Coordinates of C-alpha atoms and ligand atoms in Angstrom, one line a residue:
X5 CA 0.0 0.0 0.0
X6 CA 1.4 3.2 -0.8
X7 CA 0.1 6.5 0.9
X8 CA 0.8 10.0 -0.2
X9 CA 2.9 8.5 -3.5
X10 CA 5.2 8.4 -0.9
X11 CA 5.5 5.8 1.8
X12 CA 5.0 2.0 1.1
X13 CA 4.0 -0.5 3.5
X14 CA 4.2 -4.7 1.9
X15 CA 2.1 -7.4 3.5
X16 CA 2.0 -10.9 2.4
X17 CA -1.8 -11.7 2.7
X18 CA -2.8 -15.3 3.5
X19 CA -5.5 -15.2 0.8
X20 CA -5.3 -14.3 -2.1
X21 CA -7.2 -10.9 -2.9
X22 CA -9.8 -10.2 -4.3
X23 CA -10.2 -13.6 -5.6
X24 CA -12.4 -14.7 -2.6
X25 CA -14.3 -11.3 -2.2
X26 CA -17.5 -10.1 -4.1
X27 CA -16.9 -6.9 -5.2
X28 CA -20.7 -6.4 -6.7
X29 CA -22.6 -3.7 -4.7
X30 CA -19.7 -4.1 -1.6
X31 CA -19.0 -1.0 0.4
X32 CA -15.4 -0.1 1.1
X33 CA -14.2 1.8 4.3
X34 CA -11.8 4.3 3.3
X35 CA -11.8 5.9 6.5
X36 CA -13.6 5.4 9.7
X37 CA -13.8 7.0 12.7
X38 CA -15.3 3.9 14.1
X39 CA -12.9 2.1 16.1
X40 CA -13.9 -1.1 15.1
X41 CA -12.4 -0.7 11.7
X42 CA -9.4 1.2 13.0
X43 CA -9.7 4.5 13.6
X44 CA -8.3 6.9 10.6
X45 CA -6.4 10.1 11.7
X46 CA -5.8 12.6 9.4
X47 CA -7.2 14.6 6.3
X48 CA -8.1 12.9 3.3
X49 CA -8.4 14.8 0.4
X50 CA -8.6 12.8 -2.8
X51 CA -10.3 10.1 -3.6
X52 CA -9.8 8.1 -7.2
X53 CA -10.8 4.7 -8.3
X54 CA -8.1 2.7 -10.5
X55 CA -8.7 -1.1 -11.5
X56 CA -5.1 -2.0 -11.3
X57 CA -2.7 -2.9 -8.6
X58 CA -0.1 -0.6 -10.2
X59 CA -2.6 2.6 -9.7
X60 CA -0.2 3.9 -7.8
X61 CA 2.4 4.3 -9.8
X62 CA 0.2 5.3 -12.9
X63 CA -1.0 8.4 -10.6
X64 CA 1.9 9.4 -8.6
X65 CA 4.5 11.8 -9.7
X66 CA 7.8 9.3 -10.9
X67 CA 10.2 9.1 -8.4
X68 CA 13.1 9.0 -11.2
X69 CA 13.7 12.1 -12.9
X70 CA 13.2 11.9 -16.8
X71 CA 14.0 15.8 -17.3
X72 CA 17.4 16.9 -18.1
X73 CA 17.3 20.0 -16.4
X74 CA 16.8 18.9 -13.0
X75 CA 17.7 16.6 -10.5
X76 CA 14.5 15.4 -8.9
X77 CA 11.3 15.4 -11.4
X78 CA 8.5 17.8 -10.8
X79 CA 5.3 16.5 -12.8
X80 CA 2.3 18.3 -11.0
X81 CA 0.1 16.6 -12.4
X82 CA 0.4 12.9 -13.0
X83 CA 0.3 11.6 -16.8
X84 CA -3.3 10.2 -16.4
X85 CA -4.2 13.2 -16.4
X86 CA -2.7 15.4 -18.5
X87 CA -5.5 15.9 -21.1
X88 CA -7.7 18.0 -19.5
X89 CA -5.4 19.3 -17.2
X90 CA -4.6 23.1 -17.3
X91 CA -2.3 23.4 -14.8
X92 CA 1.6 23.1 -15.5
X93 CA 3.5 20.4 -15.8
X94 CA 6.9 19.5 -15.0
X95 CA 8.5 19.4 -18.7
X96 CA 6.7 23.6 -18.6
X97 CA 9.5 25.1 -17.8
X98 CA 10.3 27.1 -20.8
X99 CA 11.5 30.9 -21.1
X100 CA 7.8 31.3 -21.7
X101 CA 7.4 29.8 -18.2
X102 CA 9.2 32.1 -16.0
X103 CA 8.3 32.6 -12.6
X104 CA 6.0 28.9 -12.2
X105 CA 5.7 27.5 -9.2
X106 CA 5.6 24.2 -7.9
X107 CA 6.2 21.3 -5.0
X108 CA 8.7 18.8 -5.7
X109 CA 7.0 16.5 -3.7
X110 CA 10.0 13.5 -3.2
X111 CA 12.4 16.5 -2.9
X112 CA 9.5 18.0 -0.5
X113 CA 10.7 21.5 -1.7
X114 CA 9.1 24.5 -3.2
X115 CA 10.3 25.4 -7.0
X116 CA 10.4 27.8 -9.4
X117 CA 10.7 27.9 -12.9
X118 CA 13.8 30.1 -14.2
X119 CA 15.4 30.0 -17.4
X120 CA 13.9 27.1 -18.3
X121 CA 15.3 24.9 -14.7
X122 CA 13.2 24.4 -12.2
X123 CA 15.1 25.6 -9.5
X124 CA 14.7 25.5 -5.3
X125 CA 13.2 28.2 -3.6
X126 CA 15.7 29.3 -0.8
X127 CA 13.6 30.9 1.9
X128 CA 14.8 33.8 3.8
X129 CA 14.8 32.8 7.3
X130 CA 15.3 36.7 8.4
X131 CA 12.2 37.6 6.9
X132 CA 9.2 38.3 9.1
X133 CA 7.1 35.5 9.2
X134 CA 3.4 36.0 8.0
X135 CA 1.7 37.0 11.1
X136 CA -1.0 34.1 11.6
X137 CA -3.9 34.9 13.7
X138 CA -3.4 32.9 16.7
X139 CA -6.5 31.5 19.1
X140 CA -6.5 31.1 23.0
X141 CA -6.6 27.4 23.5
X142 CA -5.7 26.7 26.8
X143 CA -3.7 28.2 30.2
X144 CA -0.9 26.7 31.7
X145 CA 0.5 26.5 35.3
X146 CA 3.8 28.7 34.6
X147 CA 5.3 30.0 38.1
X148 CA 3.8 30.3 41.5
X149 CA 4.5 33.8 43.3
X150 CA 4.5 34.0 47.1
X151 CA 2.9 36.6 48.9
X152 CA 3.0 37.6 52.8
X153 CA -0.7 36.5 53.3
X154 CA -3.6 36.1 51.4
X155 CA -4.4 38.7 48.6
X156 CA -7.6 40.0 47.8
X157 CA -5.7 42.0 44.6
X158 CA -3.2 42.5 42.1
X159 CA -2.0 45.4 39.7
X160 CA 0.6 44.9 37.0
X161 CA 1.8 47.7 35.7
X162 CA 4.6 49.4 33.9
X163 CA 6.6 52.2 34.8
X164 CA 8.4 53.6 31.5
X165 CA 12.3 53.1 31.6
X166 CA 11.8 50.6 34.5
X167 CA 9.8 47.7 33.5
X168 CA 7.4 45.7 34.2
X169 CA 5.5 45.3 38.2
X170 CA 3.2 43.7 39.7
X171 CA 1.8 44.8 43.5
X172 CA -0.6 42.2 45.4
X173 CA -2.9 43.7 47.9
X174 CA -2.1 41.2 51.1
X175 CA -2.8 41.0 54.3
X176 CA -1.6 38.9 57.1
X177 CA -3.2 37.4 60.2
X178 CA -4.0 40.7 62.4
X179 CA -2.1 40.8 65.6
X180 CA 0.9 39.1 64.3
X181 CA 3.6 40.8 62.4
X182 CA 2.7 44.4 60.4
X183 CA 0.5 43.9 57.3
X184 CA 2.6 44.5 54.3
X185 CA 2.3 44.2 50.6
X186 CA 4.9 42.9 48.2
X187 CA 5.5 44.8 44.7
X188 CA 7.7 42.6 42.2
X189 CA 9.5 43.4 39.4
X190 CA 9.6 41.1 35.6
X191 CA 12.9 39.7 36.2
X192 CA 14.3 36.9 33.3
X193 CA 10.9 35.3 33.0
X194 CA 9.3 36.0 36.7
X195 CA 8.2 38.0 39.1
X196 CA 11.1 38.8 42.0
X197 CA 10.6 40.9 45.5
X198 CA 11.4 45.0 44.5
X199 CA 10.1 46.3 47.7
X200 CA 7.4 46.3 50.8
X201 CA 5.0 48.0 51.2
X202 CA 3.0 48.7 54.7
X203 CA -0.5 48.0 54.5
X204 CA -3.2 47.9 57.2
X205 CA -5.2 44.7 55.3
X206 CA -5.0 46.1 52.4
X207 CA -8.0 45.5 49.5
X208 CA -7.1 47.3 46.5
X209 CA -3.8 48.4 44.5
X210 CA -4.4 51.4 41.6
X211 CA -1.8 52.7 39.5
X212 CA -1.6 55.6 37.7
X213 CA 0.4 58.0 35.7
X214 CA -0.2 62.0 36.1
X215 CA 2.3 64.0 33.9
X216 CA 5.5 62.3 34.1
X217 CA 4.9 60.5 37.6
X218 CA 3.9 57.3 38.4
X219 CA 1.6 56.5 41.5
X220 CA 0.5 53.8 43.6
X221 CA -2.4 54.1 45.7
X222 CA -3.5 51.9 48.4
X223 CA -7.1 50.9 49.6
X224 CA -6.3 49.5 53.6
X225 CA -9.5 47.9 54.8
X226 CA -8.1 48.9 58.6
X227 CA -8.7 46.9 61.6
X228 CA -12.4 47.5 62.3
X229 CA -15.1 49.2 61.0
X230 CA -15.3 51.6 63.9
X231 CA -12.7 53.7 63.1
X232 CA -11.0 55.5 60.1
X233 CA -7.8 54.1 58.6
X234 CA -5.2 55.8 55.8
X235 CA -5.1 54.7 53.0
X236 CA -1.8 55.7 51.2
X237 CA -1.0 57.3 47.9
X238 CA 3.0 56.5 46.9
X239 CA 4.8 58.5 44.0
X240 CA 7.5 56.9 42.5
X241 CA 11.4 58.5 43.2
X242 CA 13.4 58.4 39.7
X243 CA 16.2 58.7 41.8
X244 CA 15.6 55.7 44.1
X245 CA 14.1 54.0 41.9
X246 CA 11.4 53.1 44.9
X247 CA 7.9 53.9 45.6
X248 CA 7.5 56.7 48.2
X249 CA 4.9 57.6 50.3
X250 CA 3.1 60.7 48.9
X251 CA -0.1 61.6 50.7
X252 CA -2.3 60.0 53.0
X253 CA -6.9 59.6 52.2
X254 CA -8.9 59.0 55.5
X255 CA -10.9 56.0 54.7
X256 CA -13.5 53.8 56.2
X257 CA -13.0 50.1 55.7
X258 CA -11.9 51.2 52.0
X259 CA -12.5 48.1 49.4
X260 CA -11.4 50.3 46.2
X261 CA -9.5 52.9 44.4
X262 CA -10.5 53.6 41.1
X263 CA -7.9 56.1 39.4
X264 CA -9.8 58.0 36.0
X265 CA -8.5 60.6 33.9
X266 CA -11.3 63.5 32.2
X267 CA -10.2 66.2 30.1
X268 CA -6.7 65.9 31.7
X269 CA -8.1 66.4 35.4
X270 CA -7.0 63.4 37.4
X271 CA -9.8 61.7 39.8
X272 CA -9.3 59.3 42.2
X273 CA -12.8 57.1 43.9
X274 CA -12.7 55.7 46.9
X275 CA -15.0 52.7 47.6
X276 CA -15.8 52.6 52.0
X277 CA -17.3 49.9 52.9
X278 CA -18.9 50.6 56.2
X279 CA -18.8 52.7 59.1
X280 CA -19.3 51.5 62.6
X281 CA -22.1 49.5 62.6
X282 CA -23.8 50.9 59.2
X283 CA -23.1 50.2 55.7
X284 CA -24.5 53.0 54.6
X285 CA -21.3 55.5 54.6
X286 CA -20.1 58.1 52.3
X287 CA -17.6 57.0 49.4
X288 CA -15.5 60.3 48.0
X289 CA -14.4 61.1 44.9
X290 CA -11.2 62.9 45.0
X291 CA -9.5 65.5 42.4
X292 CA -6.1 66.5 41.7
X293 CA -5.5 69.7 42.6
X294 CA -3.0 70.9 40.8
X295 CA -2.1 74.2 42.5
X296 CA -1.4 72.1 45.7
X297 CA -0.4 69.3 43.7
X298 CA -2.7 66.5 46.5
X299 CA -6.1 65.0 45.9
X300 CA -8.7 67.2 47.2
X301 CA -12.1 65.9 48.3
X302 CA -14.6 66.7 45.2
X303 CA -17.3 64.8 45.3
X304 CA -19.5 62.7 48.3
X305 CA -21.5 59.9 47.0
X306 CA -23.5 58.2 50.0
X307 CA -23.1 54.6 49.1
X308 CA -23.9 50.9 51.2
X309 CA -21.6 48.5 51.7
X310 CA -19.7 49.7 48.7
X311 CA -16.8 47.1 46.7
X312 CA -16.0 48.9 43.7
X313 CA -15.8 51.8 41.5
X314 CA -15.6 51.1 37.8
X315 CA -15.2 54.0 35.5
X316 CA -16.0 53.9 31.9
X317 CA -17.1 56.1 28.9
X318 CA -19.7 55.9 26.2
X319 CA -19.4 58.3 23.8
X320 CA -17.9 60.8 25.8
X321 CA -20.1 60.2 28.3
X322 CA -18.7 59.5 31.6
X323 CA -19.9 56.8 33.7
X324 CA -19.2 55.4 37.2
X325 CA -20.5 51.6 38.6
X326 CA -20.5 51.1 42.0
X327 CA -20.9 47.6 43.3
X328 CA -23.1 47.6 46.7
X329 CA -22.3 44.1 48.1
X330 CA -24.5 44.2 51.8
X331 CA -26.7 46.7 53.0
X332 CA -26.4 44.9 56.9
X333 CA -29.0 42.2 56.4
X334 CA -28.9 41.3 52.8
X335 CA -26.9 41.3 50.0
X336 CA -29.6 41.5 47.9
X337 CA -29.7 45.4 46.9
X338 CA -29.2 47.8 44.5
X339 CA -26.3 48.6 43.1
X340 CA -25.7 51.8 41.3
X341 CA -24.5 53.6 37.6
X342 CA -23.7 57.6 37.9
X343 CA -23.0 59.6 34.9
X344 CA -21.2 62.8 35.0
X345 CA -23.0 65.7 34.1
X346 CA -21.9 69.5 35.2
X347 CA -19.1 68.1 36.9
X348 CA -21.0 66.1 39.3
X349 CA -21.6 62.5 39.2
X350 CA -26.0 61.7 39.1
X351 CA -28.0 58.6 39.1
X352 CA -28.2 56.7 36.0
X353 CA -29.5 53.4 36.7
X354 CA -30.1 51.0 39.6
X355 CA -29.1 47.4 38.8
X356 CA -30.3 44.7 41.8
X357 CA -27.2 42.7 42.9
X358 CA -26.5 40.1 45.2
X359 CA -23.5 40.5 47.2
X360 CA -21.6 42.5 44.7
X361 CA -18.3 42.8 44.5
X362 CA -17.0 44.0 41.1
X363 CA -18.3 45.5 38.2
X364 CA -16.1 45.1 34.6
X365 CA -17.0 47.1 31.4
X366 CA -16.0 46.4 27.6
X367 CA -17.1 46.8 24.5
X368 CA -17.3 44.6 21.3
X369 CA -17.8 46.8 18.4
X370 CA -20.5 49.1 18.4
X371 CA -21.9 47.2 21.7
X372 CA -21.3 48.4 25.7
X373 CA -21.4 46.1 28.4
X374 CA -21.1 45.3 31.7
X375 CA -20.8 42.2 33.7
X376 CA -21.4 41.9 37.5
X377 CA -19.5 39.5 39.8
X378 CA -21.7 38.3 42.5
X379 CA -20.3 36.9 45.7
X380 CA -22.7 35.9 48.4
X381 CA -26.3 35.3 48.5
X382 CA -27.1 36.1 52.1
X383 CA -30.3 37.3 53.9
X384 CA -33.8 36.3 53.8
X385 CA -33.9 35.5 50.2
X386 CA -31.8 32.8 51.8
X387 CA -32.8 32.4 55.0
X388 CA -31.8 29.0 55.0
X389 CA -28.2 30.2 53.9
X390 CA -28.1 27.2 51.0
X391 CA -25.3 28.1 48.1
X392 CA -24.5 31.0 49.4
X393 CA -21.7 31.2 47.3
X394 CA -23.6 30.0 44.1
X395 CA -25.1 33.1 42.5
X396 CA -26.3 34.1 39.0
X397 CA -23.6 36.8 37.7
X398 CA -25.0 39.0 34.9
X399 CA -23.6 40.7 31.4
X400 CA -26.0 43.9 30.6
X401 CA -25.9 45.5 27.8
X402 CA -26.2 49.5 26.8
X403 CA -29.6 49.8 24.9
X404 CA -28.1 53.3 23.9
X405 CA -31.8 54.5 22.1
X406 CA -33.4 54.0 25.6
X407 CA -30.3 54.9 27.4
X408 CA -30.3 51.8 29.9
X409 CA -28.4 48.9 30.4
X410 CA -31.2 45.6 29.7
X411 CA -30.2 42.1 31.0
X412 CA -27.6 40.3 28.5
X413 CA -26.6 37.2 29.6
X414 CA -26.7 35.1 33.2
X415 CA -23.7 32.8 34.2
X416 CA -23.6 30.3 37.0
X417 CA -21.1 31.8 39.0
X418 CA -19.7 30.3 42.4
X419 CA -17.7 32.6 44.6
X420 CA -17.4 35.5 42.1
X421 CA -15.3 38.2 42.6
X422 CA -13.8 39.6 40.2
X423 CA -14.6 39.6 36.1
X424 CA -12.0 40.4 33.9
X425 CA -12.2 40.7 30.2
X426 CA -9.3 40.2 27.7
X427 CA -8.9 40.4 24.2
X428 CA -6.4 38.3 21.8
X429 CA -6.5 39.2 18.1
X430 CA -10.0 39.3 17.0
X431 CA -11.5 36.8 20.1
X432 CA -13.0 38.3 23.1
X433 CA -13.1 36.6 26.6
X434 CA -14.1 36.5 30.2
X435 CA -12.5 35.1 33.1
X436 CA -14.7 34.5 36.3
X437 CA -12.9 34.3 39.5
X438 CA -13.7 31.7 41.9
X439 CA -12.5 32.6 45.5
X440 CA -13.6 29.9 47.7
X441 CA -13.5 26.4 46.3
X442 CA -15.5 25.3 48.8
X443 CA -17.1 21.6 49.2
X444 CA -19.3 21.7 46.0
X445 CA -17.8 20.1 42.8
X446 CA -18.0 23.8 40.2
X447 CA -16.8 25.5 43.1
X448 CA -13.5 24.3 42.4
X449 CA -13.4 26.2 38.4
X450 CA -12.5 29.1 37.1
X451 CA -14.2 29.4 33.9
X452 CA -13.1 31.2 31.1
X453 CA -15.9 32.6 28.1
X454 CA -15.0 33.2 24.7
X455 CA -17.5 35.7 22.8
X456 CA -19.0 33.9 20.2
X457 CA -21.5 36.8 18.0
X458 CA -24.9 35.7 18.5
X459 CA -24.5 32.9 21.0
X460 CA -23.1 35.3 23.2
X461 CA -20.4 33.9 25.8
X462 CA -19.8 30.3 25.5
X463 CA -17.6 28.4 28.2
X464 CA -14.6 27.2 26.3
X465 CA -12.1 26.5 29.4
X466 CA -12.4 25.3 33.2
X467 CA -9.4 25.3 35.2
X468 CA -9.0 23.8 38.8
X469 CA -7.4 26.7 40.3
X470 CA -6.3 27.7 44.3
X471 CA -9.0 30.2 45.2
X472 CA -8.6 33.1 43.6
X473 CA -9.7 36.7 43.6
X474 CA -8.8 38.9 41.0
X475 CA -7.0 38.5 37.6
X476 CA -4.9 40.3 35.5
X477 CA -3.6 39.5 32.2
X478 CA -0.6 41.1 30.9
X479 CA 2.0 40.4 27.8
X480 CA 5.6 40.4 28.1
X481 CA 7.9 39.0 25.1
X482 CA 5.4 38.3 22.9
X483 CA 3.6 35.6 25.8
X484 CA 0.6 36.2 26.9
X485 CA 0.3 35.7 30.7
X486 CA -2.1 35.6 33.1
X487 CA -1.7 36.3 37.2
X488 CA -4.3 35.4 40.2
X489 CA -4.2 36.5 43.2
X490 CA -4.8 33.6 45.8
X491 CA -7.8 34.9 48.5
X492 CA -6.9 32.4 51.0
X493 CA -3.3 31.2 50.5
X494 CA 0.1 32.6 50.1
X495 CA 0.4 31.2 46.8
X496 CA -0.5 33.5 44.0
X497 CA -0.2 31.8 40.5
X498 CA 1.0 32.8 37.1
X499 CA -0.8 30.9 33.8
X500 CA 0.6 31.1 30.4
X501 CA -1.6 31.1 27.1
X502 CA -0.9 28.4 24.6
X503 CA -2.5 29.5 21.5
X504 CA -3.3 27.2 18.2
X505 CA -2.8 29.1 15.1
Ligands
CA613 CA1 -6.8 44.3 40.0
CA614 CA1 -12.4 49.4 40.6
CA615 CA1 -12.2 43.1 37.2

């Protein structure tokens, strides 16, 4: 048997063949997928019937050159048929021929006709390869990164000139030694220590640029909800190349900073939780001053049990999320959308949530969305408390006509924190985090979603995962990598993307 006029495979069979078969109105297997015929593996795409057992060397290219010009012969298309064949052959290599192309197939080479010799295409190596668009197909474990404690956060950033960071919002066991966070620098393939940071249980890591300086601001959750804690703002010293501390934001069990940046005035949100014994506590926007060259208090937004500012823009309209996660008996509330307007921040839209915690906006073409991560199902919607991690986690998207954001799509979410979208080439995707893996079987996943047009987000990846609360994706020599920070361990994790092409 020969396959692909090139290999050859001899068997002396016990019977003669076909002698002893009937060949009237028989059906032949070419290939089967069925293991009970053997499975066939691979892509067949001709098919002709010969009578003859020298078929195939009547249709394969001869292995024997018969042209004087060349060394190896180059028919590419076999003599049977030749007739009605258009296409060139390997004796078409005339001054009229210039510049033909064909596969040498027992050379296995490219050729090209020149001067009447088919000659070897030499390919430049130092060429840029055609760019192929390439497909997320799966993450790998690549490197674990210890932390101090358990981290509720991570930033990766990049300070210009410097490199590439990462900062994870930890926090130790209170009591014990001082809280402190760890920022790491991209170091020959992974993160390495660059310098601590005190914290007081911290939540939330922002950076941000303003002119030529780089910050890092700090959202510390504090001891107790009874009294106020700082939470830090650090500006980066060219000359030390270290993060120093800049100013310090009285805070109330502060979950979030969210940094934005309109008409070149720098804002910064602050998320507080709760105060005393009430949710319900005032989060503030702050300003940049630029005069004084601080954050100065510019806006009070009374919020309840607030999680997390996201900013966004549609059309030059300026938005702000905040995710309510528990109002002091349920988690089942309202959270709200605020759009700026006058330079103040109004109500947009209420969207009910159950124990939020994070809101992430994108956009896929002309369309705005965005997705809620809900935690916690807890109050007398549950009074039972059954599941009270497993929660329905919602995409809305922007009717922009009716200016509102309408139910999209629900997902099955377990432990939900943290949403985070990514885009590789022309593919869109969402990873879930997952920051409990408690008893229950799903609870141990984090799910990735690739956008798939009209059948919206389809799960195309599950990875068993240490529980994790917040993701970030970032690309550094051409890889594509992806971080976690681990809630309840101190073993963050890096992923890899392997991509098919
Ligand atoms: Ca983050
Ligand atoms: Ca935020
Ligand atoms: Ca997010």
């Amino acid at each position: 048997m020969t396959t692909d006029c090139i290999n050859t495979r001899r068997k002396r069979l016990i019977r003669k063949w076909p002698s002893d078969i009937r060949l009237n109105s028989s059906s032949v297997f070419i290939g089967s997928c069925s293991s009970k015929f053997g499975v066939f593996q691979g892509q067949l795409k001709d098919l002709i019937f010969l009578p003859g057992a020298d078929a195939s060397v009547r249709t394969c290219p001869p292995r024997i050159p018969h042209h004087t010009h060349m060394d190896n012969s180059l028919p590419a298309h076999p003599d049977i048929f030749r007739q009605n064949s258009p296409g060139p052959r390997w004796e078409d290599c005339t001054w009229m021929d210039v510049g033909n192309i064909a596969y040498d197939l027992h050379a296995n080479s490219l050729k090209v006709c020149v001067n009447g010799i088919w000659q070897h295409v030499t390919l430049n190596l130092q060429a840029p390869s055609p760019k192929l668009p390439k497909r997320l197909d799966y993450l790998e474990f690549y490197k674990d990164l210890k932390t101090p404690g358990p981290s509720i956060d991570v930033e990766v950033f990049r300070i210009e000139g410097e490199g590439l960071f990462c900062v994870l919002a930890s926090s130790r066991g209170r009591r014990k030694k001082k809280d402190v966070s760890v920022m790491y620098k991209w170091t020959a393939g992974e993160f390495v220590p660059y310098q601590r940071i005190p914290t007081d249980a911290a939540q939330c890591w922002e950076h941000f640029t303003i002119g030529s300086n780089f910050f890092l601001a700090v959202a510390n959750y504090g001891d107790n909800s009874a009294d106020p804690t700082n939470s830090t703002i650090y500006k980066w010293n060219r000359r030390k190349k270290r993060f120093k501390e800049f100013q310090s934001i009285i805070t109330w069990t502060a979950r979030d900073f969210e940094y934005f940046e309109i008409d070149n005035d720098h804002f910064l949100a602050v998320a507080n939780h709760a105060r005393g014994r009430s949710q319900s506590v005032d989060s503030i926007i702050y300003k940049w001053n630029r005069k004084e060259r601080r954050f100065r208090e510019h806006q009070v937004i009374p919020t309840v049990g607030a999680y997390d500012w996201t900013y966004f823009t549609v059309n030059n309209f300026h938005f702000l999320a905040v995710a309510q996660a528990f109002d002091g008996l349920t988690t089942l509330l309202d959270s709200k959308i605020f759009v700026l307007q006058n330079n103040e921040f109004i109500f947009f839209q209420a969207i009910e949530t159950t124990g939020a915690t994070d809101w992430e906006f994108f956009s896929i073409k002309e369309d705005s969305f965005l997705v809620v991560a809900n935690a916690y199902n807890y109050g007398p919607q549950n009074f039972m408390n059954k599941n009270q991690y497993q929660t329905n986690s919602t995409v809305y998207r922007l009717d922009k006509d009716r200016r509102v954001f309408k139910k999209f799509q629900t997902f099955k979410t377990y432990s939900a924190i943290d949403w985070e979208f990514f885009s590789i080439e022309n593919d869109h995707y969402l990873v879930v985090s997952n920051a409990q893996n408690s008893n229950i079987e799903q609870d141990l996943q984090t799910a990735i979603y690739r956008w798939q047009g009209a059948d919206k987000f389809v799960l195309v990846h599950e990875m068993f995962t240490l529980p994790n609360s917040d993701w970030e994706i970032f690309e550094e020599d051409g890889d594509v990598y992806f971080l976690y920070s681990n809630a309840k361990g101190r073993t963050s994790q890096i992923y890899k993307a392997v991509f098919t092409f």
